[in-house]
Short mmCIF file of C-alpha atoms in Angstrom, two decimals:
data_model
loop_
_atom_site.label_atom_id
_atom_site.label_comp_id
_atom_site.label_asym_id
_atom_site.label_seq_id
_atom_site.Cartn_x
_atom_site.Cartn_y
_atom_site.Cartn_z
CA MET N 1 -27.12 63.20 72.71
CA ALA N 2 -23.50 62.20 73.14
CA PHE N 3 -22.69 61.54 69.52
CA THR N 4 -23.30 65.15 68.43
CA LYS N 5 -20.45 66.25 70.71
CA GLY N 6 -22.09 69.67 70.93
CA ARG N 7 -20.12 70.97 67.99
CA ARG N 8 -22.85 71.31 65.39
CA ARG N 9 -26.36 72.56 65.09
CA LEU N 10 -28.11 69.76 63.21
CA ARG N 11 -30.08 71.09 60.28
CA GLY N 12 -33.59 70.21 59.24
CA ARG N 13 -33.95 66.61 58.19
CA ALA N 14 -30.41 65.81 59.27
CA ALA N 15 -31.50 66.52 62.83
CA GLY N 16 -34.44 64.20 62.38
CA ALA N 17 -32.24 61.44 61.03
CA VAL N 18 -29.86 61.69 63.96
CA ALA N 19 -32.62 62.13 66.56
CA LEU N 20 -33.94 58.72 65.60
CA ALA N 21 -31.47 57.06 67.91
CA VAL N 22 -32.72 59.00 70.92
CA THR N 23 -36.39 58.29 70.30
CA LEU N 24 -36.03 54.61 69.38
CA VAL N 25 -33.23 53.37 71.56
CA THR N 26 -32.43 49.95 72.98
CA GLY N 27 -34.84 47.76 71.21
CA GLY N 28 -37.79 50.13 70.85
CA LEU N 29 -37.99 49.51 67.15
CA ALA N 30 -37.25 45.83 67.50
CA ALA N 31 -40.14 45.60 69.92
CA ALA N 32 -42.39 47.31 67.44
CA ALA N 33 -41.17 45.05 64.67
CA HIS N 34 -41.67 41.82 66.54
CA GLY N 35 -44.68 42.89 68.58
CA GLN N 36 -44.74 43.72 72.27
CA GLU N 37 -48.42 42.86 72.56
CA SER N 38 -50.84 41.06 70.30
CA THR N 39 -53.59 43.38 69.04
CA GLN N 40 -56.43 42.75 66.66
CA VAL N 41 -56.33 44.72 63.41
CA SER N 42 -58.93 44.95 60.71
CA ALA N 43 -58.34 43.53 57.25
CA GLU N 44 -58.33 47.09 55.90
CA ASP N 45 -55.70 48.16 58.43
CA ALA N 46 -53.56 45.16 57.51
CA VAL N 47 -53.74 46.04 53.81
CA GLN N 48 -52.76 49.65 54.54
CA ALA N 49 -49.88 48.49 56.73
CA GLN N 50 -48.58 46.32 53.91
CA ALA N 51 -49.08 49.15 51.41
CA ALA N 52 -46.85 51.48 53.44
CA THR N 53 -43.50 52.03 51.75
CA LEU N 54 -40.16 51.77 53.51
CA ARG N 55 -40.08 55.55 53.43
CA ASP N 56 -43.51 55.79 55.05
CA LEU N 57 -42.38 53.62 57.93
CA ALA N 58 -39.00 55.32 58.32
CA ASP N 59 -40.54 58.80 58.24
CA GLN N 60 -42.97 57.89 61.00
CA ARG N 61 -40.02 57.00 63.22
CA GLY N 62 -37.53 59.68 62.27
CA LEU N 63 -35.20 57.12 60.66
CA ARG N 64 -32.97 57.33 57.61
CA MET N 65 -33.89 54.78 54.94
CA GLY N 66 -31.83 55.68 51.89
CA THR N 67 -30.61 54.50 48.53
CA ALA N 68 -27.82 55.25 46.06
CA VAL N 69 -29.00 56.85 42.82
CA GLY N 70 -27.45 57.19 39.38
CA SER N 71 -28.45 60.34 37.52
CA GLN N 72 -28.49 58.46 34.21
CA HIS N 73 -31.48 56.39 35.38
CA LEU N 74 -33.71 59.20 36.65
CA SER N 75 -35.37 59.63 33.25
CA GLN N 76 -36.92 56.17 33.73
CA SER N 77 -40.24 56.73 35.45
CA GLN N 78 -40.34 53.47 37.40
CA TYR N 79 -36.80 54.00 38.69
CA ALA N 80 -37.54 57.59 39.71
CA GLN N 81 -40.88 56.76 41.30
CA THR N 82 -39.36 53.91 43.30
CA ALA N 83 -36.44 56.04 44.48
CA ALA N 84 -38.83 58.78 45.56
CA SER N 85 -41.52 56.70 47.23
CA GLU N 86 -39.43 54.04 49.00
CA PHE N 87 -36.55 56.13 50.37
CA ASN N 88 -36.21 59.34 52.38
CA SER N 89 -32.48 59.76 51.73
CA ILE N 90 -30.45 59.83 48.52
CA THR N 91 -26.74 59.24 47.91
CA HIS N 92 -24.93 59.97 44.65
CA GLU N 93 -23.72 56.57 43.45
CA ASN N 94 -20.95 58.03 41.26
CA ASP N 95 -21.93 61.58 40.37
CA LEU N 96 -20.13 63.34 43.24
CA LYS N 97 -16.84 61.48 42.96
CA TRP N 98 -13.71 63.47 42.16
CA GLU N 99 -13.19 62.23 38.59
CA THR N 100 -16.77 63.20 37.75
CA VAL N 101 -17.04 66.68 39.25
CA GLU N 102 -13.43 67.86 38.70
CA PRO N 103 -12.01 65.84 35.77
CA GLN N 104 -9.51 68.66 35.05
CA ARG N 105 -7.86 70.81 37.66
CA GLY N 106 -10.11 73.69 38.59
CA GLN N 107 -12.74 72.73 35.99
CA PHE N 108 -15.88 71.55 37.76
CA ASN N 109 -18.89 69.88 36.16
CA TRP N 110 -21.95 69.79 38.40
CA THR N 111 -24.58 68.69 35.87
CA ASN N 112 -25.19 65.17 37.10
CA ALA N 113 -24.60 65.92 40.77
CA ASP N 114 -27.06 68.81 40.62
CA ARG N 115 -29.65 66.61 38.96
CA ILE N 116 -29.65 64.24 41.91
CA VAL N 117 -29.76 67.06 44.47
CA ASP N 118 -32.66 68.63 42.57
CA PHE N 119 -34.46 65.27 42.53
CA ALA N 120 -34.01 64.93 46.30
CA GLN N 121 -35.31 68.44 46.92
CA GLN N 122 -38.33 67.89 44.69
CA ASN N 123 -39.16 64.81 46.73
CA GLY N 124 -38.33 66.10 50.22
CA GLN N 125 -35.36 63.78 50.72
CA MET N 126 -32.11 64.09 52.63
CA VAL N 127 -28.84 63.84 50.72
CA HIS N 128 -25.76 62.03 52.05
CA GLY N 129 -22.69 63.28 50.17
CA HIS N 130 -20.37 60.62 48.75
CA THR N 131 -17.41 61.15 48.57
CA LEU N 132 -14.68 63.83 48.86
CA VAL N 133 -11.30 62.07 49.23
CA TRP N 134 -10.85 58.54 47.88
CA HIS N 135 -8.01 56.71 46.21
CA SER N 136 -10.33 55.31 43.51
CA GLN N 137 -12.28 57.09 40.74
CA LEU N 138 -9.65 59.79 41.06
CA PRO N 139 -8.64 61.82 37.99
CA SER N 140 -5.15 61.10 36.72
CA TRP N 141 -4.10 64.72 37.20
CA VAL N 142 -4.40 64.12 40.96
CA GLY N 143 -3.11 60.56 41.13
CA ASN N 144 -0.16 61.22 38.82
CA GLY N 145 0.40 64.89 39.58
CA ASN N 146 3.66 64.46 41.51
CA PHE N 147 2.55 67.23 43.85
CA SER N 148 4.59 68.36 46.82
CA ARG N 149 3.01 68.22 50.27
CA SER N 150 1.85 71.84 50.16
CA GLU N 151 0.62 71.51 46.57
CA LEU N 152 -1.46 68.42 47.31
CA LEU N 153 -2.96 70.10 50.37
CA ASP N 154 -3.97 73.03 48.15
CA VAL N 155 -5.49 70.62 45.60
CA MET N 156 -7.47 68.85 48.33
CA ASP N 157 -8.59 72.08 49.93
CA ASN N 158 -9.80 73.54 46.65
CA HIS N 159 -11.73 70.40 45.76
CA ILE N 160 -13.29 69.96 49.20
CA SER N 161 -14.10 73.61 49.83
CA THR N 162 -15.61 74.05 46.37
CA THR N 163 -17.70 70.88 46.53
CA VAL N 164 -18.91 71.18 50.11
CA GLY N 165 -19.39 74.92 49.75
CA ARG N 166 -21.58 74.50 46.69
CA TYR N 167 -23.94 72.18 48.54
CA SER N 168 -23.77 73.73 52.00
CA ASP N 169 -27.52 74.38 51.94
CA ASP N 170 -28.38 71.03 50.36
CA ILE N 171 -26.18 68.28 51.82
CA ALA N 172 -26.01 67.88 55.59
CA THR N 173 -23.84 64.74 55.89
CA TRP N 174 -20.66 63.79 53.98
CA ASP N 175 -18.34 60.84 53.50
CA VAL N 176 -15.23 63.00 53.78
CA VAL N 177 -12.60 60.24 53.53
CA ASN N 178 -13.42 56.90 51.94
CA GLU N 179 -11.53 53.63 52.44
CA PRO N 180 -8.17 54.94 53.74
CA ILE N 181 -7.33 51.59 55.39
CA GLY N 182 -6.83 48.35 53.47
CA ASP N 183 -8.01 44.84 54.32
CA ASN N 184 -4.63 44.22 55.96
CA ALA N 185 -5.59 46.83 58.58
CA GLN N 186 -2.77 49.12 57.38
CA PHE N 187 -3.10 52.50 55.69
CA ARG N 188 -3.74 52.11 52.00
CA ASP N 189 -0.94 53.10 49.59
CA SER N 190 -2.71 56.07 48.00
CA VAL N 191 -1.33 59.30 46.60
CA PHE N 192 -2.68 61.04 49.69
CA TYR N 193 -0.97 58.70 52.15
CA ARG N 194 2.31 58.60 50.21
CA THR N 195 2.52 62.40 50.11
CA LEU N 196 0.92 63.46 53.39
CA GLY N 197 1.00 60.39 55.62
CA GLN N 198 -2.03 59.65 57.74
CA ASP N 199 -2.39 63.38 58.43
CA PHE N 200 -4.31 63.65 55.14
CA ILE N 201 -7.37 62.31 56.96
CA ALA N 202 -7.38 64.97 59.67
CA GLU N 203 -6.64 67.68 57.09
CA ALA N 204 -9.55 66.59 54.91
CA PHE N 205 -11.97 66.77 57.83
CA ARG N 206 -10.73 70.21 58.82
CA MET N 207 -11.14 71.43 55.23
CA ALA N 208 -14.70 70.11 55.05
CA ASP N 209 -15.51 71.65 58.41
CA ARG N 210 -14.28 75.06 57.28
CA ALA N 211 -16.39 74.78 54.13
CA ASP N 212 -19.56 73.96 56.09
CA PRO N 213 -19.33 74.04 59.89
CA ASP N 214 -22.90 72.71 60.16
CA ALA N 215 -22.33 69.55 58.11
CA ARG N 216 -21.83 66.21 59.82
CA LEU N 217 -18.64 64.54 58.64
CA PHE N 218 -18.02 60.78 58.25
CA ILE N 219 -15.22 58.38 57.51
CA ASN N 220 -16.42 55.38 55.47
CA ASP N 221 -15.21 51.87 54.58
CA TYR N 222 -16.16 48.26 53.80
CA ASN N 223 -15.36 45.09 55.77
CA ILE N 224 -15.60 46.97 59.06
CA ASP N 225 -19.15 45.85 59.85
CA GLY N 226 -18.07 43.35 62.50
CA ILE N 227 -15.27 43.38 65.04
CA ASN N 228 -12.08 42.40 63.21
CA ALA N 229 -8.55 43.68 62.63
CA LYS N 230 -9.70 46.30 60.12
CA SER N 231 -12.47 47.70 62.31
CA ASP N 232 -10.05 47.66 65.25
CA ALA N 233 -7.71 49.82 63.17
CA TYR N 234 -10.55 52.25 62.55
CA TYR N 235 -11.43 52.28 66.21
CA GLU N 236 -7.89 53.34 67.08
CA LEU N 237 -7.78 55.84 64.21
CA VAL N 238 -11.02 57.48 65.27
CA LYS N 239 -9.91 57.67 68.91
CA ASP N 240 -6.72 59.40 67.75
CA LEU N 241 -8.65 61.85 65.55
CA LEU N 242 -11.02 62.72 68.39
CA ALA N 243 -8.09 63.21 70.75
CA GLN N 244 -6.63 65.69 68.26
CA GLY N 245 -9.89 67.60 68.16
CA VAL N 246 -10.51 66.70 64.51
CA PRO N 247 -14.12 67.54 63.55
CA ILE N 248 -15.26 63.99 62.80
CA ASP N 249 -18.90 63.19 63.59
CA GLY N 250 -19.46 59.68 62.35
CA ILE N 251 -18.36 56.48 60.69
CA GLY N 252 -20.03 54.69 57.83
CA PHE N 253 -20.14 50.90 57.68
CA GLN N 254 -20.62 50.22 53.98
CA GLY N 255 -22.21 46.80 54.40
CA HIS N 256 -21.24 45.13 51.11
CA LEU N 257 -21.94 41.65 52.44
CA ILE N 258 -22.34 38.03 51.31
CA SER N 259 -25.55 36.27 52.23
CA GLY N 260 -25.08 33.94 55.17
CA GLN N 261 -21.94 35.78 56.28
CA VAL N 262 -23.27 38.78 58.23
CA PRO N 263 -20.90 39.29 61.18
CA SER N 264 -22.48 38.21 64.45
CA SER N 265 -20.69 41.10 66.18
CA ILE N 266 -22.21 43.86 64.05
CA GLN N 267 -24.40 45.33 66.80
CA GLN N 268 -21.56 45.17 69.32
CA ASN N 269 -19.30 46.90 66.79
CA ILE N 270 -21.83 49.67 66.16
CA GLN N 271 -22.16 50.16 69.89
CA ARG N 272 -18.45 50.58 70.53
CA PHE N 273 -18.13 53.36 67.94
CA VAL N 274 -21.24 55.06 69.31
CA ASP N 275 -19.67 54.87 72.75
CA LEU N 276 -16.79 56.97 71.38
CA GLY N 277 -19.31 59.72 70.65
CA LEU N 278 -19.77 59.00 66.95
CA GLU N 279 -22.85 58.61 64.83
CA VAL N 280 -22.86 55.32 62.91
CA MET N 281 -24.61 54.84 59.57
CA ILE N 282 -24.92 51.78 57.34
CA THR N 283 -24.03 53.58 54.13
CA GLU N 284 -23.90 51.14 51.19
CA LEU N 285 -25.81 48.02 52.14
CA ASP N 286 -26.20 45.19 49.68
CA ILE N 287 -26.11 41.45 50.39
CA ARG N 288 -25.14 39.37 47.37
CA ILE N 289 -26.02 35.76 46.70
CA GLN N 290 -24.56 33.08 44.44
CA MET N 291 -26.63 32.95 41.30
CA PRO N 292 -29.05 31.65 40.27
CA ALA N 293 -31.34 32.98 42.98
CA THR N 294 -33.62 30.41 44.60
CA GLU N 295 -36.41 30.80 47.14
CA GLN N 296 -34.15 29.36 49.83
CA LYS N 297 -31.33 31.80 49.01
CA LEU N 298 -33.71 34.76 48.97
CA GLU N 299 -35.11 33.80 52.36
CA GLN N 300 -31.58 33.61 53.79
CA GLN N 301 -30.87 37.02 52.27
CA ALA N 302 -34.00 38.36 53.94
CA ARG N 303 -32.79 37.12 57.33
CA ASP N 304 -29.44 38.80 56.67
CA TYR N 305 -31.05 42.15 55.86
CA GLU N 306 -33.19 41.87 58.97
CA GLN N 307 -30.10 41.21 61.09
CA VAL N 308 -28.25 44.27 59.76
CA VAL N 309 -31.20 46.64 59.97
CA ASN N 310 -32.18 45.53 63.45
CA ALA N 311 -28.55 45.81 64.62
CA CYS N 312 -28.49 49.44 63.54
CA TYR N 313 -31.91 50.45 64.78
CA ALA N 314 -31.37 48.77 68.15
CA VAL N 315 -28.43 51.07 69.00
CA SER N 316 -28.93 54.68 70.04
CA GLY N 317 -26.61 56.55 67.71
CA CYS N 318 -26.95 54.43 64.57
CA SER N 319 -28.90 56.86 62.44
CA GLY N 320 -30.08 54.64 59.62
CA VAL N 321 -29.47 52.50 56.59
CA ILE N 322 -28.71 53.28 52.94
CA VAL N 323 -28.98 50.45 50.40
CA TRP N 324 -26.57 50.65 47.47
CA GLY N 325 -29.03 50.92 44.61
CA VAL N 326 -32.72 51.20 43.80
CA THR N 327 -33.05 47.92 41.90
CA ASP N 328 -31.03 44.83 41.05
CA ALA N 329 -31.25 45.93 37.42
CA TYR N 330 -28.46 48.48 37.99
CA SER N 331 -26.52 46.95 40.87
CA TRP N 332 -22.73 47.05 40.65
CA VAL N 333 -22.46 43.53 42.07
CA PRO N 334 -22.76 41.27 38.97
CA ASP N 335 -20.06 43.20 37.11
CA THR N 336 -17.70 43.04 40.11
CA PHE N 337 -18.28 39.62 41.65
CA GLU N 338 -18.51 36.89 39.03
CA GLY N 339 -21.49 34.59 39.49
CA GLN N 340 -23.02 36.70 42.25
CA GLY N 341 -25.90 39.17 42.22
CA ALA N 342 -29.53 39.80 43.26
CA ALA N 343 -28.08 41.86 46.12
CA LEU N 344 -30.83 44.44 46.69
CA PRO N 345 -34.31 44.33 48.24
CA ILE N 346 -36.02 45.19 44.92
CA ASP N 347 -35.40 43.00 41.89
CA ASP N 348 -34.72 43.73 38.22
CA ASN N 349 -38.45 44.08 37.52
CA TYR N 350 -39.10 46.33 40.53
CA GLN N 351 -40.74 43.50 42.45
CA LYS N 352 -40.33 43.45 46.22
CA LYS N 353 -38.19 40.55 47.38
CA PRO N 354 -38.29 38.81 50.77
CA ALA N 355 -35.44 41.15 51.80
CA TYR N 356 -37.73 44.14 51.21
CA TRP N 357 -40.38 42.71 53.50
CA ALA N 358 -37.76 41.89 56.12
CA ILE N 359 -36.77 45.57 56.24
CA HIS N 360 -40.45 46.53 56.15
CA GLU N 361 -41.13 44.43 59.23
CA ALA N 362 -37.99 45.67 61.00
CA LEU N 363 -39.28 49.22 60.50
CA GLY N 364 -42.52 48.29 62.23
CA GLY N 365 -44.53 47.39 59.14
CA GLU N 366 -46.14 44.16 58.05
CA PRO N 367 -44.22 41.04 56.97
CA ASP N 368 -44.24 39.56 53.49
CA PRO N 369 -47.78 39.00 52.21
CA ASP N 370 -48.73 35.58 50.90
CA PRO N 371 -46.03 34.92 48.26
CA THR N 372 -48.61 33.09 46.17
CA ASP N 373 -50.82 36.15 46.07
CA PRO N 374 -48.56 39.24 45.80
CA PRO N 375 -49.96 42.74 45.29
CA THR N 376 -50.56 43.30 41.60
CA GLU N 377 -51.95 46.80 41.43
CA ASP N 378 -50.16 49.19 39.09
CA PRO N 379 -50.64 52.94 39.72
CA THR N 380 -50.41 53.57 35.99
CA ASP N 381 -53.21 51.12 35.06
CA PRO N 382 -56.11 52.98 33.43
CA PRO N 383 -59.48 52.88 35.18
CA THR N 384 -62.47 51.39 33.42
CA ASP N 385 -64.09 54.79 32.91
CA PRO N 386 -61.75 57.79 32.48
CA PRO N 387 -63.02 60.88 34.31
CA SER N 388 -64.59 63.83 32.55
CA GLY N 389 -62.55 67.01 32.19
CA ASP N 390 -58.77 67.30 32.12
CA CYS N 391 -58.11 65.18 35.19
CA GLU N 392 -59.36 64.38 38.65
CA ALA N 393 -57.55 63.88 41.97
CA ASP N 394 -58.50 61.44 44.69
CA TYR N 395 -57.20 62.33 48.18
CA THR N 396 -56.77 59.55 50.75
CA ILE N 397 -55.43 59.59 54.31
CA THR N 398 -53.22 56.49 54.48
CA ASN N 399 -51.92 56.84 58.04
CA GLU N 400 -52.37 58.98 61.13
CA TRP N 401 -50.41 59.24 64.39
CA ASN N 402 -50.14 61.66 67.32
CA ASN N 403 -49.75 65.02 65.59
CA GLY N 404 -48.89 63.68 62.15
CA PHE N 405 -50.53 62.08 59.17
CA GLN N 406 -49.74 60.73 55.72
CA ALA N 407 -51.84 61.27 52.60
CA GLU N 408 -51.78 59.95 49.05
CA VAL N 409 -53.26 61.73 46.06
CA THR N 410 -54.01 59.80 42.87
CA VAL N 411 -54.19 61.84 39.67
CA THR N 412 -56.19 60.31 36.83
CA ALA N 413 -56.14 61.87 33.37
CA GLY N 414 -59.43 62.50 31.55
CA THR N 415 -57.54 63.51 28.42
CA SER N 416 -53.89 63.24 27.43
CA LEU N 417 -51.76 65.41 29.73
CA THR N 418 -48.24 66.81 29.49
CA GLY N 419 -48.38 68.13 33.04
CA TRP N 420 -50.85 68.46 35.90
CA THR N 421 -51.56 70.65 38.93
CA VAL N 422 -53.56 69.69 42.01
CA THR N 423 -54.77 72.24 44.56
CA TRP N 424 -56.56 71.84 47.87
CA SER N 425 -57.08 73.56 51.22
CA LEU N 426 -55.73 72.13 54.45
CA GLY N 427 -57.81 72.00 57.58
CA SER N 428 -57.15 74.12 60.64
CA GLY N 429 -53.80 73.32 62.24
CA GLU N 430 -52.58 71.22 59.31
CA SER N 431 -49.38 71.71 57.33
CA VAL N 432 -47.29 69.76 54.83
CA SER N 433 -43.87 68.59 56.07
CA HIS N 434 -42.52 66.96 52.92
CA ALA N 435 -43.79 65.28 49.77
CA TRP N 436 -42.64 62.84 47.10
CA ASN N 437 -43.45 62.31 43.41
CA ALA N 438 -44.63 65.93 43.17
CA SER N 439 -43.47 69.49 43.81
CA VAL N 440 -45.63 70.79 46.66
CA SER N 441 -45.86 74.36 47.96
CA SER N 442 -48.14 76.03 50.50
CA SER N 443 -49.52 79.51 51.04
CA GLY N 444 -51.46 79.62 54.25
CA SER N 445 -53.96 76.77 54.09
CA ASN N 446 -53.79 76.57 50.30
CA VAL N 447 -51.60 73.84 48.82
CA THR N 448 -50.44 73.43 45.23
CA ALA N 449 -48.86 70.25 43.87
CA THR N 450 -47.40 69.93 40.37
CA ASP N 451 -45.99 66.88 38.65
CA ALA N 452 -42.36 65.93 39.18
CA GLY N 453 -41.58 65.85 35.46
CA TYR N 454 -41.16 62.12 35.10
CA ASN N 455 -44.83 61.51 35.99
CA GLY N 456 -46.40 64.48 34.21
CA THR N 457 -47.21 62.82 30.91
CA LEU N 458 -50.37 60.72 31.15
CA SER N 459 -52.65 59.32 28.49
CA ALA N 460 -56.42 59.43 28.89
CA GLY N 461 -57.43 57.15 31.75
CA GLN N 462 -53.89 56.73 33.09
CA SER N 463 -53.10 57.40 36.74
CA THR N 464 -50.14 58.35 38.89
CA SER N 465 -49.84 59.08 42.60
CA PHE N 466 -47.93 61.36 44.92
CA GLY N 467 -47.86 61.50 48.68
CA PHE N 468 -46.86 63.65 51.60
CA VAL N 469 -46.41 63.67 55.34
CA GLY N 470 -48.09 66.44 57.29
CA THR N 471 -48.77 67.66 60.81
CA HIS N 472 -52.12 68.36 62.42
CA GLY N 473 -53.40 70.04 65.54
CA GLY N 474 -55.71 67.31 66.72
CA SER N 475 -57.82 66.24 63.77
CA VAL N 476 -57.19 65.43 60.10
CA SER N 477 -59.38 66.75 57.32
CA THR N 478 -60.17 65.07 54.01
CA PRO N 479 -60.22 67.89 51.45
CA GLN N 480 -61.63 67.67 47.94
CA PRO N 481 -58.72 68.55 45.61
CA THR N 482 -59.01 70.13 42.18
CA CYS N 483 -56.95 68.87 39.25
CA THR N 484 -56.09 70.86 36.12
CA SER N 485 -53.80 70.21 33.17
CA GLY N 486 -50.40 71.91 32.96
CA SER N 487 -47.61 72.25 35.51
#
C-alpha cells in the first residue's frame, strides 16, 4: 500500500477507510455501480437496496462517506439522525478551528468540539480533524500578535500539540495546514508565511506528528480538484515536503464546485498525487447551483456528484468523500455566493435529491426511485395499535454478505418514554462492529443498546430505529430483543 509509506500503523476505522483503495481499485466500484452483469432481483430485494443508506453502502465496501457537522444543530433530532445514519465519518464544520478552541492564548474551550467527538463515538463514526493551521477564523491574538519567529513557532506548537494530543485516541486523520496557497498559485500572505516563510508548513506537520505519531496528516485546499496552476503548485510543494522527509500522508481536495463545471481532469489529478505516495480525500464536497433550483439543474448536479465520487472511488489511494454539510438548510453556500445554493445531496426538508441517489448508485446501491412515487415512510409515525407494556423492539436483518451483516432495530413506545433500553443475545460467532442512533455494548453474546439521547423521548405509539453492522461465522441469527423503559 504505497500511500502509507510505512511510517504509520493505521488505527481502527482509519485503517478501514484507507484500505478501501486496495480492495476496490481500478474501477471495481464503478463496475458494481454500473453493473458488470445483469441479474434478476426480487421486488423485496430492490426495496431493501433502495432503503440502504449511504453509510450502509460505504460500510460494506470499507469506504469513507462523511459529512461536516455543526454542534449547534445536534439537538435537532432529524439533523442528528440523518448525520448518524447516512454517514460513517464526521468532520467539525467550525468547532475545531483555532478561534473556537483557543480564543485566548493558552485558554482552550473544548465544549463544542467534544460534543461532536462524543456524537461520533456514540454512533461508531470516524472523525476527520479540521483544521490546525489556517489563515482564516484565526483569533486576533495570533494574527496581530507581532510574534518573532521563535515565538510564533512556540504558539503553533502549543496549539497543535494540545489539540492533537487531546484527541489522539479519537481522531485518526487531520487537516494540518489549510489553504496555504492562493488562487494565483503563490503562497498566501498569512501571518504564518510572513513570519516563517513556507517552512511553517513543514513545521506544522512535524508538530502534529510529534503529538500523535499514529495520526495521518493532510494538507487541504479548494480549487485544486483538477489539473491547473494551483494544483501544480501543490504537486511541487508536496514533492518538496516528501523529499525533506516531512511526515505528510495525504492531500484533501475540498471540492467546493459549481454545477456543470466539474474539472474533466479530476481523476487524473487524484492519480498523480496518489502516485507520489499520498492518500487523497475529497474533504468538503458541495456543488452549488444558480437558484431557483429546477429539475433540470438538479439532474445536472446529480451527474456532477456522480463524476466526483466515481473519480475518487476509481483510484486506489483515494480514501473517500466528505460532503460539506448534512442538509441544505444549514449550508454555508447561500450566505457566501449570492444567488446560489441547494449544494448538498439532502435538501432543506431532509428529502433526498437526485444527487443523493447518484452517490447511492456510485456506491453500488440502487438509482433514484420513481420521482413521482418517492418513499414516504417516517420512522417516527405512530403505528395503528401501540404495543402493550413500556415498549417493544422489532429486529430485522437488512443485509448480509460474506462474514458480515447489517441489522435494524425499531423501537416502538407503548407508553410515553424518556429513554429506552433494548437487549438481545447474538448467535454463535456473531459480534457487533459498530452501531448508529444508539449506544451499543456487548458482554459475551449479550448485547445492550440504549437510546442516543436525541431519540430517547417517545410518545405512546411513536417509533425510532437504530442499526448496526456485525460479523458472523457462517450464519446470521434473528434474535427476539427485549425493550424496557429508561436508558
